[in-house]
PDB file of C-alpha atoms in Angstrom:
ATOM      1  CA  UNK A   1     -14.663  22.622 -14.046  1.00 97.00           C
ATOM      2  CA  UNK A   2     -11.447  24.552 -14.235  1.00 98.00           C
ATOM      3  CA  UNK A   3      -8.120  22.825 -14.913  1.00 98.00           C
ATOM      4  CA  UNK A   4      -5.134  24.956 -13.903  1.00 98.00           C
ATOM      5  CA  UNK A   5      -1.752  25.113 -12.149  1.00 98.00           C
ATOM      6  CA  UNK A   6       0.075  22.663 -14.400  1.00 97.00           C
ATOM      7  CA  UNK A   7       3.381  21.487 -13.000  1.00 97.00           C
ATOM      8  CA  UNK A   8       6.119  18.925 -13.642  1.00 97.00           C
ATOM      9  CA  UNK A   9       7.762  17.281 -10.617  1.00 97.00           C
ATOM     10  CA  UNK A  10      10.666  14.845 -10.780  1.00 96.00           C
ATOM     11  CA  UNK A  11      12.368  12.967  -7.975  1.00 96.00           C
ATOM     12  CA  UNK A  12      15.004  10.224  -8.103  1.00 96.00           C
ATOM     13  CA  UNK A  13      12.464   7.498  -9.025  1.00 94.00           C
ATOM     14  CA  UNK A  14       9.496   9.117 -10.820  1.00 93.00           C
ATOM     15  CA  UNK A  15       8.355  12.000 -12.959  1.00 95.00           C
ATOM     16  CA  UNK A  16       4.874  13.409 -12.448  1.00 94.00           C
ATOM     17  CA  UNK A  17       2.743  15.936 -14.350  1.00 95.00           C
ATOM     18  CA  UNK A  18       0.138  17.580 -12.119  1.00 94.00           C
ATOM     19  CA  UNK A  19      -2.830  19.905 -12.492  1.00 96.00           C
ATOM     20  CA  UNK A  20      -5.408  21.365 -10.125  1.00 97.00           C
ATOM     21  CA  UNK A  21      -9.086  20.622 -10.800  1.00 96.00           C
ATOM     22  CA  UNK A  22     -11.765  22.934  -9.401  1.00 97.00           C
ATOM     23  CA  UNK A  23     -15.425  22.007  -9.787  1.00 96.00           C
ATOM     24  CA  UNK A  24     -17.931  24.782 -10.499  1.00 97.00           C
ATOM     25  CA  UNK A  25     -21.336  23.071 -10.635  1.00 97.00           C
ATOM     26  CA  UNK A  26     -21.114  20.398  -7.942  1.00 94.00           C
ATOM     27  CA  UNK A  27     -19.828  20.112  -4.389  1.00 93.00           C
ATOM     28  CA  UNK A  28     -16.690  18.110  -5.172  1.00 91.00           C
ATOM     29  CA  UNK A  29     -13.562  19.445  -3.460  1.00 92.00           C
ATOM     30  CA  UNK A  30     -10.698  20.970  -5.398  1.00 94.00           C
ATOM     31  CA  UNK A  31      -8.105  18.290  -6.054  1.00 92.00           C
ATOM     32  CA  UNK A  32      -4.712  17.827  -7.581  1.00 92.00           C
ATOM     33  CA  UNK A  33      -4.642  15.168 -10.284  1.00 90.00           C
ATOM     34  CA  UNK A  34      -1.529  13.671 -11.810  1.00 90.00           C
ATOM     35  CA  UNK A  35       0.034  11.472 -14.444  1.00 89.00           C
ATOM     36  CA  UNK A  36       3.099   9.651 -13.130  1.00 88.00           C
ATOM     37  CA  UNK A  37       5.666   7.267 -14.553  1.00 87.00           C
ATOM     38  CA  UNK A  38       9.111   6.032 -13.614  1.00 87.00           C
ATOM     39  CA  UNK A  39      12.156   7.988 -14.737  1.00 92.00           C
ATOM     40  CA  UNK A  40      12.854   5.148 -17.171  1.00 88.00           C
ATOM     41  CA  UNK A  41      10.193   6.738 -19.399  1.00 84.00           C
ATOM     42  CA  UNK A  42      10.965  10.397 -18.612  1.00 88.00           C
ATOM     43  CA  UNK A  43      12.314  11.212 -22.081  1.00 85.00           C
ATOM     44  CA  UNK A  44       9.561  13.093 -23.884  1.00 80.00           C
ATOM     45  CA  UNK A  45       7.295  13.158 -20.804  1.00 86.00           C
ATOM     46  CA  UNK A  46       5.945  16.613 -20.102  1.00 90.00           C
ATOM     47  CA  UNK A  47       2.917  18.495 -18.826  1.00 93.00           C
ATOM     48  CA  UNK A  48       0.515  18.205 -21.735  1.00 92.00           C
ATOM     49  CA  UNK A  49      -2.824  19.970 -21.216  1.00 95.00           C
ATOM     50  CA  UNK A  50      -4.386  17.679 -23.835  1.00 94.00           C
ATOM     51  CA  UNK A  51      -3.936  14.685 -21.526  1.00 92.00           C
ATOM     52  CA  UNK A  52      -5.584  16.476 -18.612  1.00 94.00           C
ATOM     53  CA  UNK A  53      -8.496  17.674 -20.750  1.00 96.00           C
ATOM     54  CA  UNK A  54      -9.170  14.138 -22.009  1.00 94.00           C
ATOM     55  CA  UNK A  55      -8.744  12.668 -18.521  1.00 91.00           C
ATOM     56  CA  UNK A  56     -11.138  15.156 -16.914  1.00 93.00           C
ATOM     57  CA  UNK A  57     -13.885  15.002 -19.526  1.00 95.00           C
ATOM     58  CA  UNK A  58     -15.804  11.970 -18.208  1.00 92.00           C
ATOM     59  CA  UNK A  59     -15.639  13.011 -14.533  1.00 92.00           C
ATOM     60  CA  UNK A  60     -16.881  16.487 -15.538  1.00 95.00           C
ATOM     61  CA  UNK A  61     -19.801  14.939 -17.424  1.00 95.00           C
ATOM     62  CA  UNK A  62     -20.534  12.517 -14.581  1.00 92.00           C
ATOM     63  CA  UNK A  63     -20.650  15.287 -11.965  1.00 93.00           C
ATOM     64  CA  UNK A  64     -22.821  17.531 -14.160  1.00 95.00           C
ATOM     65  CA  UNK A  65     -20.307  20.261 -14.892  1.00 97.00           C
ATOM     66  CA  UNK A  66     -21.483  22.727 -17.541  1.00 98.00           C
ATOM     67  CA  UNK A  67     -18.034  23.477 -18.930  1.00 98.00           C
ATOM     68  CA  UNK A  68     -14.316  22.774 -18.768  1.00 98.00           C
ATOM     69  CA  UNK A  69     -12.122  25.875 -18.707  1.00 98.00           C
ATOM     70  CA  UNK A  70      -8.369  25.953 -19.336  1.00 97.00           C
ATOM     71  CA  UNK A  71      -6.044  28.797 -20.295  1.00 97.00           C
ATOM     72  CA  UNK A  72      -3.741  26.508 -22.303  1.00 95.00           C
ATOM     73  CA  UNK A  73      -4.000  26.174 -26.080  1.00 94.00           C
ATOM     74  CA  UNK A  74      -5.702  23.005 -27.284  1.00 94.00           C
ATOM     75  CA  UNK A  75      -5.493  21.430 -30.727  1.00 92.00           C
ATOM     76  CA  UNK A  76      -8.714  22.245 -32.612  1.00 93.00           C
ATOM     77  CA  UNK A  77      -8.793  18.670 -33.928  1.00 91.00           C
ATOM     78  CA  UNK A  78      -8.804  17.289 -30.358  1.00 93.00           C
ATOM     79  CA  UNK A  79     -11.463  19.772 -29.263  1.00 95.00           C
ATOM     80  CA  UNK A  80     -13.682  18.818 -32.207  1.00 96.00           C
ATOM     81  CA  UNK A  81     -13.139  15.117 -31.493  1.00 95.00           C
ATOM     82  CA  UNK A  82     -14.119  15.520 -27.836  1.00 96.00           C
ATOM     83  CA  UNK A  83     -17.230  17.471 -28.795  1.00 97.00           C
ATOM     84  CA  UNK A  84     -18.198  14.683 -31.215  1.00 96.00           C
ATOM     85  CA  UNK A  85     -17.537  12.026 -28.565  1.00 95.00           C
ATOM     86  CA  UNK A  86     -19.740  13.881 -26.058  1.00 96.00           C
ATOM     87  CA  UNK A  87     -22.639  13.930 -28.516  1.00 97.00           C
ATOM     88  CA  UNK A  88     -22.242  10.203 -29.182  1.00 96.00           C
ATOM     89  CA  UNK A  89     -22.161   9.556 -25.421  1.00 94.00           C
ATOM     90  CA  UNK A  90     -25.287  11.698 -24.989  1.00 96.00           C
ATOM     91  CA  UNK A  91     -27.064   9.533 -27.559  1.00 96.00           C
ATOM     92  CA  UNK A  92     -25.782   6.226 -26.134  1.00 94.00           C
ATOM     93  CA  UNK A  93     -26.849   7.139 -22.594  1.00 94.00           C
ATOM     94  CA  UNK A  94     -30.244   8.495 -23.684  1.00 95.00           C
ATOM     95  CA  UNK A  95     -29.367  11.974 -22.427  1.00 94.00           C
ATOM     96  CA  UNK A  96     -27.728  11.017 -19.127  1.00 94.00           C
ATOM     97  CA  UNK A  97     -24.505  12.863 -20.011  1.00 94.00           C
ATOM     98  CA  UNK A  98     -25.203  16.308 -21.461  1.00 95.00           C
ATOM     99  CA  UNK A  99     -22.350  17.684 -23.583  1.00 97.00           C
ATOM    100  CA  UNK A 100     -20.486  20.476 -21.858  1.00 97.00           C
ATOM    101  CA  UNK A 101     -18.715  23.489 -23.302  1.00 98.00           C
ATOM    102  CA  UNK A 102     -14.944  23.269 -23.712  1.00 98.00           C
ATOM    103  CA  UNK A 103     -13.641  26.796 -23.112  1.00 98.00           C
ATOM    104  CA  UNK A 104     -10.018  26.856 -24.171  1.00 96.00           C
ATOM    105  CA  UNK A 105      -8.034  28.821 -26.698  1.00 93.00           C
ATOM    106  CA  UNK A 106      -7.143  26.763 -29.756  1.00 91.00           C
ATOM    107  CA  UNK A 107      -3.600  26.255 -30.951  1.00 88.00           C
ATOM    108  CA  UNK A 108      -2.639  27.605 -34.361  1.00 83.00           C
ATOM    109  CA  UNK A 109       0.328  25.237 -34.673  1.00 77.00           C
ATOM    110  CA  UNK A 110       0.767  21.576 -33.878  1.00 73.00           C
ATOM    111  CA  UNK A 111       3.704  19.979 -32.172  1.00 70.00           C
ATOM    112  CA  UNK A 112       5.433  17.642 -34.601  1.00 70.00           C
ATOM    113  CA  UNK A 113       6.266  14.154 -33.425  1.00 68.00           C
ATOM    114  CA  UNK A 114       9.695  13.161 -34.708  1.00 70.00           C
ATOM    115  CA  UNK A 115       9.324   9.439 -34.000  1.00 72.00           C
ATOM    116  CA  UNK A 116       5.700   8.275 -34.287  1.00 76.00           C
ATOM    117  CA  UNK A 117       4.614   5.818 -31.602  1.00 81.00           C
ATOM    118  CA  UNK A 118       1.300   4.130 -30.975  1.00 88.00           C
ATOM    119  CA  UNK A 119       0.029   3.561 -27.444  1.00 86.00           C
ATOM    120  CA  UNK A 120      -2.975   1.995 -25.751  1.00 85.00           C
ATOM    121  CA  UNK A 121      -4.645   1.772 -22.369  1.00 83.00           C
ATOM    122  CA  UNK A 122      -3.706  -1.623 -20.980  1.00 83.00           C
ATOM    123  CA  UNK A 123      -6.325  -2.453 -18.338  1.00 80.00           C
ATOM    124  CA  UNK A 124      -5.778  -6.204 -18.503  1.00 80.00           C
ATOM    125  CA  UNK A 125      -9.443  -6.707 -19.357  1.00 83.00           C
ATOM    126  CA  UNK A 126     -10.793  -8.509 -22.375  1.00 88.00           C
ATOM    127  CA  UNK A 127     -11.105  -5.347 -24.489  1.00 89.00           C
ATOM    128  CA  UNK A 128      -7.480  -4.314 -24.050  1.00 88.00           C
ATOM    129  CA  UNK A 129      -6.192  -7.863 -24.544  1.00 90.00           C
ATOM    130  CA  UNK A 130      -8.230  -8.207 -27.750  1.00 94.00           C
ATOM    131  CA  UNK A 131      -7.036  -4.795 -28.982  1.00 93.00           C
ATOM    132  CA  UNK A 132      -3.416  -5.783 -28.338  1.00 93.00           C
ATOM    133  CA  UNK A 133      -3.882  -9.113 -30.127  1.00 94.00           C
ATOM    134  CA  UNK A 134      -5.463  -7.426 -33.166  1.00 95.00           C
ATOM    135  CA  UNK A 135      -2.651  -4.875 -33.217  1.00 94.00           C
ATOM    136  CA  UNK A 136      -0.048  -7.623 -33.282  1.00 94.00           C
ATOM    137  CA  UNK A 137      -1.908  -9.472 -36.060  1.00 95.00           C
ATOM    138  CA  UNK A 138      -2.440  -6.417 -38.287  1.00 97.00           C
ATOM    139  CA  UNK A 139       0.630  -4.193 -37.861  1.00 95.00           C
ATOM    140  CA  UNK A 140       4.244  -5.146 -38.533  1.00 94.00           C
ATOM    141  CA  UNK A 141       6.799  -3.980 -35.964  1.00 93.00           C
ATOM    142  CA  UNK A 142       8.076  -1.353 -38.443  1.00 92.00           C
ATOM    143  CA  UNK A 143       4.642   0.333 -38.788  1.00 93.00           C
ATOM    144  CA  UNK A 144       3.927   3.500 -36.723  1.00 90.00           C
ATOM    145  CA  UNK A 145       0.589   1.930 -35.677  1.00 92.00           C
ATOM    146  CA  UNK A 146       2.369  -0.960 -33.939  1.00 94.00           C
ATOM    147  CA  UNK A 147       1.679  -0.416 -30.223  1.00 94.00           C
ATOM    148  CA  UNK A 148       4.904   0.227 -28.317  1.00 92.00           C
ATOM    149  CA  UNK A 149       3.577   1.966 -25.205  1.00 88.00           C
ATOM    150  CA  UNK A 150       0.921   0.971 -22.700  1.00 86.00           C
ATOM    151  CA  UNK A 151      -0.834   2.913 -19.958  1.00 82.00           C
ATOM    152  CA  UNK A 152      -2.360   1.437 -16.818  1.00 77.00           C
ATOM    153  CA  UNK A 153      -4.537   4.028 -15.091  1.00 72.00           C
ATOM    154  CA  UNK A 154      -5.213   4.375 -11.382  1.00 60.00           C
ATOM    155  CA  UNK A 155      -8.760   5.594 -10.866  1.00 62.00           C
ATOM    156  CA  UNK A 156     -10.126   3.826 -13.943  1.00 56.00           C
ATOM    157  CA  UNK A 157     -10.904   0.301 -12.714  1.00 59.00           C
ATOM    158  CA  UNK A 158      -9.088   0.557  -9.379  1.00 54.00           C
ATOM    159  CA  UNK A 159      -9.353   3.530  -7.012  1.00 55.00           C
ATOM    160  CA  UNK A 160     -12.037   5.366  -8.953  1.00 57.00           C
ATOM    161  CA  UNK A 161     -14.726   5.269  -6.256  1.00 60.00           C
ATOM    162  CA  UNK A 162     -13.817   7.716  -3.492  1.00 61.00           C
ATOM    163  CA  UNK A 163     -15.993   5.965  -0.892  1.00 66.00           C
ATOM    164  CA  UNK A 164     -14.051   2.710  -1.368  1.00 69.00           C
ATOM    165  CA  UNK A 165     -10.642   4.313  -0.982  1.00 65.00           C
ATOM    166  CA  UNK A 166      -7.749   4.760  -3.368  1.00 68.00           C
ATOM    167  CA  UNK A 167      -6.633   1.099  -3.119  1.00 72.00           C
ATOM    168  CA  UNK A 168      -3.024   1.753  -4.104  1.00 74.00           C
ATOM    169  CA  UNK A 169      -2.011  -1.720  -2.886  1.00 74.00           C
ATOM    170  CA  UNK A 170      -4.543  -3.334  -5.258  1.00 75.00           C
ATOM    171  CA  UNK A 171      -3.328  -1.085  -8.073  1.00 73.00           C
ATOM    172  CA  UNK A 172       0.308  -2.105  -7.488  1.00 79.00           C
ATOM    173  CA  UNK A 173      -0.648  -5.802  -7.458  1.00 82.00           C
ATOM    174  CA  UNK A 174      -2.611  -5.412 -10.708  1.00 78.00           C
ATOM    175  CA  UNK A 175       0.245  -3.448 -12.269  1.00 77.00           C
ATOM    176  CA  UNK A 176       2.647  -6.309 -11.558  1.00 84.00           C
ATOM    177  CA  UNK A 177       0.243  -8.764 -13.240  1.00 83.00           C
ATOM    178  CA  UNK A 178      -0.085  -6.499 -16.288  1.00 83.00           C
ATOM    179  CA  UNK A 179       3.704  -6.204 -16.549  1.00 82.00           C
ATOM    180  CA  UNK A 180       3.806  -9.911 -17.413  1.00 87.00           C
ATOM    181  CA  UNK A 181       1.581  -9.249 -20.437  1.00 85.00           C
ATOM    182  CA  UNK A 182       3.272  -6.028 -21.542  1.00 84.00           C
ATOM    183  CA  UNK A 183       6.778  -7.451 -21.136  1.00 85.00           C
ATOM    184  CA  UNK A 184       5.850 -10.473 -23.256  1.00 87.00           C
ATOM    185  CA  UNK A 185       4.340  -8.165 -25.909  1.00 87.00           C
ATOM    186  CA  UNK A 186       7.389  -5.844 -25.799  1.00 86.00           C
ATOM    187  CA  UNK A 187       5.297  -2.861 -24.675  1.00 86.00           C
ATOM    188  CA  UNK A 188       7.001  -0.188 -22.584  1.00 81.00           C
TER     189      UNK A 188
END
């Protein structure tokens, strides 16, 4: 798999980071993938190759890709963490997902975060609700580990099976339901 052609697109309502994904070892078509949010959250939003690498890892494993190639610099700590996660997944699945090679240059410097913020995937399922509850019980609002941002992902639980369609209307309905939880928990 090759991840390339990173781009940032903003219109009057949304900001979107995009990348092109080309498969090398399976017959999946080339496709543009994206991360999108409303302009309300545009401050600090950019095209981060780390996000695309993490987001493409499981599909690459699922489709039997032998490697992921990117020209962008990746944090060596992230690369090491993904390699470790792939080996754990290989063990958990009894060899179903063979670790692939991550072929990217590594960054020699890290980008410093001036205001630390914790985030979580907010699927609305039991795992995310339990994680949010534990976060609220264990971290005071002043702690950098206190979750302030939530992500709801299209293609994770909804729209992830191509044969069943993208189901954007179901995604929008689920997003509205999750807003009730995140608004109550003061998550952006």
